[in-house]
Amino acid sequence: MATTPAERQADVVQQVFSTEALPPFTPEHLALVRGLRVWWLPVESGAPGVDPRQPLRGADSSASSVQLAQQLLATDDAALAMRRLVEVARWVYPFVERARLAPGRYAVPAELQAQLPGVQQGQFQLRAEHLTLLRGAIWQELTGPSLDAVLAESTEAEPLWPMPFIDGKRPYGDRSYYTIDMAELLGSPFALDARGHAIIVPARDAALKRLHEETLTALQLLFLYGEMDGMAPLR
């Protein structure tokens, strides 16, 4: 009996995630990273990640993720495109950690401007704080039971991809009030009262919350413009 696309996808995911070493990062992977679609995890405070249902952006809303990957890679090889997309799922967090992108103003593609916070006149002011938060956040990478759960939910009609995301419940540490963790991560913690509790200053708290929301835009720009050193050449 022939396997379904969902079964083939599950096989590829298991193969790619079963090895400890990351696959070499090549221009093919970078082409797919450039096309990644960010989303906001709707859990408690929320946090950014890569959309597991539609990990790639594309003008053709009827195209599957594999078809979009084929378009980005300019290949007719669906199996290759599927494998590279799964490999990119493993590379998302390392890319966030390692990619070079200087703070500054960056153009945001027109089709993304309405859905990304902090965009003004088609541009976004990327700050060093955005990058610090993305790199110091609590990322959830899918392994073991969580990977099995994604594969169990994935269907041919609605495939799910094992894309990582920042923990929406505890994005930056163990505290339920996440701006306290943010302030510490950014090197400027809130002052403490006599009982050792953080003194929340409303104006600064609001500014930190906006900064957290803007990590969605910062992540999209890091995918669009970030550069990797030591990239393996295409074979």
PDB file of C-alpha atoms in Angstrom:
ATOM      1  CA  MET A   1       0.000   0.000   0.000  1.00  0.00           C
ATOM      2  CA  ALA A   2       1.334   3.423  -0.920  1.00  0.00           C
ATOM      3  CA  THR A   3       2.093   5.786   1.926  1.00  0.00           C
ATOM      4  CA  THR A   4       0.184   9.056   2.299  1.00  0.00           C
ATOM      5  CA  PRO A   5       1.951  12.443   2.358  1.00  0.00           C
ATOM      6  CA  ALA A   6       1.260  12.625   6.113  1.00  0.00           C
ATOM      7  CA  GLU A   7       2.930   9.245   6.668  1.00  0.00           C
ATOM      8  CA  ARG A   8       5.908  10.239   4.545  1.00  0.00           C
ATOM      9  CA  GLN A   9       6.183  13.501   6.494  1.00  0.00           C
ATOM     10  CA  ALA A  10       6.131  11.599   9.801  1.00  0.00           C
ATOM     11  CA  ASP A  11       8.903   9.298   8.559  1.00  0.00           C
ATOM     12  CA  VAL A  12      11.076  12.244   7.548  1.00  0.00           C
ATOM     13  CA  VAL A  13      10.446  14.034  10.864  1.00  0.00           C
ATOM     14  CA  GLN A  14      11.470  10.933  12.815  1.00  0.00           C
ATOM     15  CA  GLN A  15      14.621  10.533  10.725  1.00  0.00           C
ATOM     16  CA  VAL A  16      15.702  14.175  11.046  1.00  0.00           C
ATOM     17  CA  PHE A  17      14.923  14.440  14.753  1.00  0.00           C
ATOM     18  CA  SER A  18      16.483  11.091  15.662  1.00  0.00           C
ATOM     19  CA  THR A  19      20.036  12.322  15.110  1.00  0.00           C
ATOM     20  CA  GLU A  20      21.696  14.458  17.767  1.00  0.00           C
ATOM     21  CA  ALA A  21      23.800  16.534  15.369  1.00  0.00           C
ATOM     22  CA  LEU A  22      22.198  19.332  13.404  1.00  0.00           C
ATOM     23  CA  PRO A  23      22.315  18.981   9.621  1.00  0.00           C
ATOM     24  CA  PRO A  24      24.836  21.366   8.023  1.00  0.00           C
ATOM     25  CA  PHE A  25      23.229  24.756   7.383  1.00  0.00           C
ATOM     26  CA  THR A  26      23.215  25.477   3.656  1.00  0.00           C
ATOM     27  CA  PRO A  27      21.830  28.166   1.318  1.00  0.00           C
ATOM     28  CA  GLU A  28      18.791  25.888   0.866  1.00  0.00           C
ATOM     29  CA  HIS A  29      18.023  26.144   4.568  1.00  0.00           C
ATOM     30  CA  LEU A  30      18.540  29.906   4.488  1.00  0.00           C
ATOM     31  CA  ALA A  31      16.077  30.214   1.581  1.00  0.00           C
ATOM     32  CA  LEU A  32      13.439  28.485   3.700  1.00  0.00           C
ATOM     33  CA  VAL A  33      14.289  30.525   6.803  1.00  0.00           C
ATOM     34  CA  ARG A  34      13.698  33.672   4.737  1.00  0.00           C
ATOM     35  CA  GLY A  35      10.199  32.369   3.992  1.00  0.00           C
ATOM     36  CA  LEU A  36       9.225  31.385   7.551  1.00  0.00           C
ATOM     37  CA  ARG A  37       5.957  32.703   8.912  1.00  0.00           C
ATOM     38  CA  VAL A  38       5.886  33.833  12.542  1.00  0.00           C
ATOM     39  CA  TRP A  39       2.807  33.544  14.739  1.00  0.00           C
ATOM     40  CA  TRP A  40       1.754  34.504  18.262  1.00  0.00           C
ATOM     41  CA  LEU A  41       1.208  31.524  20.553  1.00  0.00           C
ATOM     42  CA  PRO A  42      -2.218  32.134  22.178  1.00  0.00           C
ATOM     43  CA  VAL A  43      -1.293  30.897  25.672  1.00  0.00           C
ATOM     44  CA  GLU A  44      -1.489  33.241  28.701  1.00  0.00           C
ATOM     45  CA  SER A  45       0.842  36.182  27.986  1.00  0.00           C
ATOM     46  CA  GLY A  46       1.535  34.749  24.533  1.00  0.00           C
ATOM     47  CA  ALA A  47       4.851  34.543  22.733  1.00  0.00           C
ATOM     48  CA  PRO A  48       6.246  34.285  19.208  1.00  0.00           C
ATOM     49  CA  GLY A  49       7.197  31.186  17.296  1.00  0.00           C
ATOM     50  CA  VAL A  50       6.864  29.671  13.837  1.00  0.00           C
ATOM     51  CA  ASP A  51       3.357  28.794  12.678  1.00  0.00           C
ATOM     52  CA  PRO A  52       3.151  24.960  12.833  1.00  0.00           C
ATOM     53  CA  ARG A  53       0.230  24.805  10.384  1.00  0.00           C
ATOM     54  CA  GLN A  54       1.585  27.283   7.833  1.00  0.00           C
ATOM     55  CA  PRO A  55       5.312  27.592   8.487  1.00  0.00           C
ATOM     56  CA  LEU A  56       6.020  29.279   5.153  1.00  0.00           C
ATOM     57  CA  ARG A  57       4.654  32.463   3.626  1.00  0.00           C
ATOM     58  CA  GLY A  58       3.482  32.540   0.046  1.00  0.00           C
ATOM     59  CA  ALA A  59       1.197  34.397  -2.324  1.00  0.00           C
ATOM     60  CA  ASP A  60      -0.655  31.189  -3.244  1.00  0.00           C
ATOM     61  CA  SER A  61      -2.954  30.418  -0.308  1.00  0.00           C
ATOM     62  CA  SER A  62      -3.906  27.076  -1.865  1.00  0.00           C
ATOM     63  CA  ALA A  63      -0.320  25.791  -1.975  1.00  0.00           C
ATOM     64  CA  SER A  64       0.808  23.284   0.625  1.00  0.00           C
ATOM     65  CA  SER A  65       3.856  23.871   2.801  1.00  0.00           C
ATOM     66  CA  VAL A  66       5.836  21.403   0.712  1.00  0.00           C
ATOM     67  CA  GLN A  67       4.794  23.173  -2.481  1.00  0.00           C
ATOM     68  CA  LEU A  68       5.829  26.527  -1.007  1.00  0.00           C
ATOM     69  CA  ALA A  69       9.152  24.986  -0.009  1.00  0.00           C
ATOM     70  CA  GLN A  70       9.591  23.729  -3.556  1.00  0.00           C
ATOM     71  CA  GLN A  71       8.948  27.228  -4.872  1.00  0.00           C
ATOM     72  CA  LEU A  72      11.479  28.767  -2.496  1.00  0.00           C
ATOM     73  CA  LEU A  73      14.062  26.129  -3.404  1.00  0.00           C
ATOM     74  CA  ALA A  74      13.225  26.207  -7.126  1.00  0.00           C
ATOM     75  CA  THR A  75      12.975  22.430  -7.249  1.00  0.00           C
ATOM     76  CA  ASP A  76      10.533  19.824  -8.507  1.00  0.00           C
ATOM     77  CA  ASP A  77      11.750  17.392  -5.853  1.00  0.00           C
ATOM     78  CA  ALA A  78       8.963  17.305  -3.237  1.00  0.00           C
ATOM     79  CA  ALA A  79      10.849  14.828  -1.048  1.00  0.00           C
ATOM     80  CA  LEU A  80      13.879  17.115  -0.900  1.00  0.00           C
ATOM     81  CA  ALA A  81      11.719  20.141  -0.105  1.00  0.00           C
ATOM     82  CA  MET A  82       9.944  18.246   2.681  1.00  0.00           C
ATOM     83  CA  ARG A  83      13.216  17.134   4.229  1.00  0.00           C
ATOM     84  CA  ARG A  84      14.753  20.605   4.108  1.00  0.00           C
ATOM     85  CA  LEU A  85      11.658  22.092   5.764  1.00  0.00           C
ATOM     86  CA  VAL A  86      11.879  19.545   8.592  1.00  0.00           C
ATOM     87  CA  GLU A  87      15.589  20.293   8.956  1.00  0.00           C
ATOM     88  CA  VAL A  88      14.768  23.994   9.226  1.00  0.00           C
ATOM     89  CA  ALA A  89      12.443  23.149  12.130  1.00  0.00           C
ATOM     90  CA  ARG A  90      15.533  21.953  13.983  1.00  0.00           C
ATOM     91  CA  TRP A  91      17.481  25.028  12.923  1.00  0.00           C
ATOM     92  CA  VAL A  92      15.014  27.721  14.061  1.00  0.00           C
ATOM     93  CA  TYR A  93      16.325  28.158  17.608  1.00  0.00           C
ATOM     94  CA  PRO A  94      20.036  27.791  16.683  1.00  0.00           C
ATOM     95  CA  PHE A  95      19.456  30.365  13.938  1.00  0.00           C
ATOM     96  CA  VAL A  96      17.936  32.776  16.464  1.00  0.00           C
ATOM     97  CA  GLU A  97      20.951  32.239  18.726  1.00  0.00           C
ATOM     98  CA  ARG A  98      23.648  32.559  16.074  1.00  0.00           C
ATOM     99  CA  ALA A  99      22.387  34.764  13.248  1.00  0.00           C
ATOM    100  CA  ARG A 100      23.947  38.209  12.927  1.00  0.00           C
ATOM    101  CA  LEU A 101      21.639  41.203  12.635  1.00  0.00           C
ATOM    102  CA  ALA A 102      22.547  44.692  13.765  1.00  0.00           C
ATOM    103  CA  PRO A 103      19.989  46.890  15.531  1.00  0.00           C
ATOM    104  CA  GLY A 104      18.492  49.490  13.216  1.00  0.00           C
ATOM    105  CA  ARG A 105      15.521  50.284  11.003  1.00  0.00           C
ATOM    106  CA  TYR A 106      14.380  47.539   8.660  1.00  0.00           C
ATOM    107  CA  ALA A 107      11.764  47.425   5.935  1.00  0.00           C
ATOM    108  CA  VAL A 108       8.807  45.137   6.607  1.00  0.00           C
ATOM    109  CA  PRO A 109       7.167  43.499   3.561  1.00  0.00           C
ATOM    110  CA  ALA A 110       3.841  45.147   2.760  1.00  0.00           C
ATOM    111  CA  GLU A 111       1.837  41.952   3.231  1.00  0.00           C
ATOM    112  CA  LEU A 112       3.133  41.598   6.802  1.00  0.00           C
ATOM    113  CA  GLN A 113       2.845  45.152   8.064  1.00  0.00           C
ATOM    114  CA  ALA A 114      -0.734  44.979   9.359  1.00  0.00           C
ATOM    115  CA  GLN A 115      -0.108  41.881  11.473  1.00  0.00           C
ATOM    116  CA  LEU A 116       3.213  42.804  13.068  1.00  0.00           C
ATOM    117  CA  PRO A 117       3.324  45.201  16.047  1.00  0.00           C
ATOM    118  CA  GLY A 118       5.549  48.256  16.129  1.00  0.00           C
ATOM    119  CA  VAL A 119       5.689  48.808  12.368  1.00  0.00           C
ATOM    120  CA  GLN A 120       5.600  52.469  11.366  1.00  0.00           C
ATOM    121  CA  GLN A 121       5.535  53.659   7.769  1.00  0.00           C
ATOM    122  CA  GLY A 122       6.574  50.223   6.578  1.00  0.00           C
ATOM    123  CA  GLN A 123       9.601  50.006   8.855  1.00  0.00           C
ATOM    124  CA  PHE A 124      10.482  48.613  12.266  1.00  0.00           C
ATOM    125  CA  GLN A 125      13.106  49.848  14.691  1.00  0.00           C
ATOM    126  CA  LEU A 126      14.944  46.720  15.763  1.00  0.00           C
ATOM    127  CA  ARG A 127      16.596  47.257  19.135  1.00  0.00           C
ATOM    128  CA  ALA A 128      19.319  45.293  20.869  1.00  0.00           C
ATOM    129  CA  GLU A 129      16.742  44.537  23.581  1.00  0.00           C
ATOM    130  CA  HIS A 130      14.564  42.667  21.075  1.00  0.00           C
ATOM    131  CA  LEU A 131      17.455  40.383  20.176  1.00  0.00           C
ATOM    132  CA  THR A 132      18.421  39.872  23.815  1.00  0.00           C
ATOM    133  CA  LEU A 133      14.873  38.768  24.603  1.00  0.00           C
ATOM    134  CA  LEU A 134      14.628  36.402  21.636  1.00  0.00           C
ATOM    135  CA  ARG A 135      17.957  34.769  22.472  1.00  0.00           C
ATOM    136  CA  GLY A 136      17.354  34.594  26.213  1.00  0.00           C
ATOM    137  CA  ALA A 137      13.748  33.409  26.072  1.00  0.00           C
ATOM    138  CA  ILE A 138      12.499  29.958  27.064  1.00  0.00           C
ATOM    139  CA  TRP A 139      12.199  28.215  23.714  1.00  0.00           C
ATOM    140  CA  GLN A 140      10.179  25.019  23.422  1.00  0.00           C
ATOM    141  CA  GLU A 141      11.734  22.637  20.931  1.00  0.00           C
ATOM    142  CA  LEU A 142       9.706  19.570  20.089  1.00  0.00           C
ATOM    143  CA  THR A 143      11.309  16.313  21.155  1.00  0.00           C
ATOM    144  CA  GLY A 144      10.161  13.023  22.646  1.00  0.00           C
ATOM    145  CA  PRO A 145       6.494  12.966  23.688  1.00  0.00           C
ATOM    146  CA  SER A 146       5.821  16.499  22.402  1.00  0.00           C
ATOM    147  CA  LEU A 147       7.126  15.526  18.971  1.00  0.00           C
ATOM    148  CA  ASP A 148       5.024  12.343  19.030  1.00  0.00           C
ATOM    149  CA  ALA A 149       1.948  14.432  19.905  1.00  0.00           C
ATOM    150  CA  VAL A 150       2.473  16.717  16.923  1.00  0.00           C
ATOM    151  CA  LEU A 151       2.870  13.749  14.594  1.00  0.00           C
ATOM    152  CA  ALA A 152      -0.254  12.121  16.047  1.00  0.00           C
ATOM    153  CA  GLU A 153      -2.287  15.275  15.370  1.00  0.00           C
ATOM    154  CA  SER A 154      -0.860  15.818  11.888  1.00  0.00           C
ATOM    155  CA  THR A 155      -3.137  14.728   9.062  1.00  0.00           C
ATOM    156  CA  GLU A 156      -2.990  14.806   5.300  1.00  0.00           C
ATOM    157  CA  ALA A 157      -5.702  17.479   5.287  1.00  0.00           C
ATOM    158  CA  GLU A 158      -4.012  19.564   8.000  1.00  0.00           C
ATOM    159  CA  PRO A 159      -0.338  18.683   8.420  1.00  0.00           C
ATOM    160  CA  LEU A 160       1.503  20.024  11.461  1.00  0.00           C
ATOM    161  CA  TRP A 161       5.198  20.818  11.382  1.00  0.00           C
ATOM    162  CA  PRO A 162       7.429  20.510  14.484  1.00  0.00           C
ATOM    163  CA  MET A 163       8.303  24.198  14.666  1.00  0.00           C
ATOM    164  CA  PRO A 164       9.656  25.612  17.956  1.00  0.00           C
ATOM    165  CA  PHE A 165       8.152  28.510  19.880  1.00  0.00           C
ATOM    166  CA  ILE A 166       8.728  30.603  23.001  1.00  0.00           C
ATOM    167  CA  ASP A 167       6.801  29.460  26.065  1.00  0.00           C
ATOM    168  CA  GLY A 168       3.737  31.729  26.286  1.00  0.00           C
ATOM    169  CA  LYS A 169       3.208  30.885  29.959  1.00  0.00           C
ATOM    170  CA  ARG A 170       6.757  31.577  31.169  1.00  0.00           C
ATOM    171  CA  PRO A 171       8.507  33.323  28.256  1.00  0.00           C
ATOM    172  CA  TYR A 172      11.625  34.486  30.093  1.00  0.00           C
ATOM    173  CA  GLY A 173      11.877  32.615  33.389  1.00  0.00           C
ATOM    174  CA  ASP A 174       9.966  30.982  36.222  1.00  0.00           C
ATOM    175  CA  ARG A 175       7.841  33.926  37.354  1.00  0.00           C
ATOM    176  CA  SER A 176       4.180  34.159  36.462  1.00  0.00           C
ATOM    177  CA  TYR A 177       4.605  37.947  36.042  1.00  0.00           C
ATOM    178  CA  TYR A 178       6.886  37.819  33.049  1.00  0.00           C
ATOM    179  CA  THR A 179       7.994  41.470  32.953  1.00  0.00           C
ATOM    180  CA  ILE A 180      10.015  40.874  36.130  1.00  0.00           C
ATOM    181  CA  ASP A 181      11.998  38.208  34.279  1.00  0.00           C
ATOM    182  CA  MET A 182      12.279  40.513  31.270  1.00  0.00           C
ATOM    183  CA  ALA A 183      13.751  43.316  33.353  1.00  0.00           C
ATOM    184  CA  GLU A 184      16.365  40.974  34.817  1.00  0.00           C
ATOM    185  CA  LEU A 185      17.229  39.506  31.420  1.00  0.00           C
ATOM    186  CA  LEU A 186      17.740  43.041  30.075  1.00  0.00           C
ATOM    187  CA  GLY A 187      20.085  43.846  32.949  1.00  0.00           C
ATOM    188  CA  SER A 188      17.883  46.408  34.704  1.00  0.00           C
ATOM    189  CA  PRO A 189      15.728  44.610  37.288  1.00  0.00           C
ATOM    190  CA  PHE A 190      12.896  46.225  39.193  1.00  0.00           C
ATOM    191  CA  ALA A 191      13.769  47.522  42.657  1.00  0.00           C
ATOM    192  CA  LEU A 192      12.686  45.304  45.564  1.00  0.00           C
ATOM    193  CA  ASP A 193      10.600  46.202  48.581  1.00  0.00           C
ATOM    194  CA  ALA A 194      11.407  45.220  52.162  1.00  0.00           C
ATOM    195  CA  ARG A 195       9.939  41.747  51.602  1.00  0.00           C
ATOM    196  CA  GLY A 196      12.024  41.171  48.484  1.00  0.00           C
ATOM    197  CA  HIS A 197       9.126  41.642  46.068  1.00  0.00           C
ATOM    198  CA  ALA A 198       9.584  43.564  42.840  1.00  0.00           C
ATOM    199  CA  ILE A 199       8.180  47.092  42.869  1.00  0.00           C
ATOM    200  CA  ILE A 200       6.288  47.262  39.584  1.00  0.00           C
ATOM    201  CA  VAL A 201       6.444  50.732  38.029  1.00  0.00           C
ATOM    202  CA  PRO A 202       3.355  50.960  35.749  1.00  0.00           C
ATOM    203  CA  ALA A 203       4.982  52.986  32.962  1.00  0.00           C
ATOM    204  CA  ARG A 204       7.986  50.675  32.749  1.00  0.00           C
ATOM    205  CA  ASP A 205       5.781  47.615  33.027  1.00  0.00           C
ATOM    206  CA  ALA A 206       3.738  48.828  30.043  1.00  0.00           C
ATOM    207  CA  ALA A 207       6.918  49.529  28.061  1.00  0.00           C
ATOM    208  CA  LEU A 208       8.195  46.002  28.743  1.00  0.00           C
ATOM    209  CA  LYS A 209       4.886  44.502  27.650  1.00  0.00           C
ATOM    210  CA  ARG A 210       5.098  46.426  24.361  1.00  0.00           C
ATOM    211  CA  LEU A 211       8.663  45.211  23.924  1.00  0.00           C
ATOM    212  CA  HIS A 212       7.483  41.638  24.478  1.00  0.00           C
ATOM    213  CA  GLU A 213       4.756  42.036  21.852  1.00  0.00           C
ATOM    214  CA  GLU A 214       7.312  43.444  19.415  1.00  0.00           C
ATOM    215  CA  THR A 215       9.448  40.297  19.663  1.00  0.00           C
ATOM    216  CA  LEU A 216       7.021  38.885  17.079  1.00  0.00           C
ATOM    217  CA  THR A 217       8.189  41.494  14.567  1.00  0.00           C
ATOM    218  CA  ALA A 218      11.802  41.151  15.636  1.00  0.00           C
ATOM    219  CA  LEU A 219      11.678  37.391  15.039  1.00  0.00           C
ATOM    220  CA  GLN A 220      10.223  37.878  11.562  1.00  0.00           C
ATOM    221  CA  LEU A 221      12.968  40.391  10.718  1.00  0.00           C
ATOM    222  CA  LEU A 222      15.663  38.074  12.046  1.00  0.00           C
ATOM    223  CA  PHE A 223      14.407  35.399   9.652  1.00  0.00           C
ATOM    224  CA  LEU A 224      14.244  37.905   6.787  1.00  0.00           C
ATOM    225  CA  TYR A 225      17.598  39.606   7.274  1.00  0.00           C
ATOM    226  CA  GLY A 226      19.762  37.587   9.682  1.00  0.00           C
ATOM    227  CA  GLU A 227      23.021  36.177   8.297  1.00  0.00           C
ATOM    228  CA  MET A 228      24.821  32.976   9.305  1.00  0.00           C
ATOM    229  CA  ASP A 229      28.569  32.486   9.374  1.00  0.00           C
ATOM    230  CA  GLY A 230      30.173  29.218   8.303  1.00  0.00           C
ATOM    231  CA  MET A 231      27.344  28.177   6.006  1.00  0.00           C
ATOM    232  CA  ALA A 232      27.955  24.872   4.252  1.00  0.00           C
ATOM    233  CA  PRO A 233      27.943  25.109   0.445  1.00  0.00           C
ATOM    234  CA  LEU A 234      25.308  23.380  -1.642  1.00  0.00           C
ATOM    235  CA  ARG A 235      26.388  19.958  -2.877  1.00  0.00           C
TER     236      ARG A 235
END
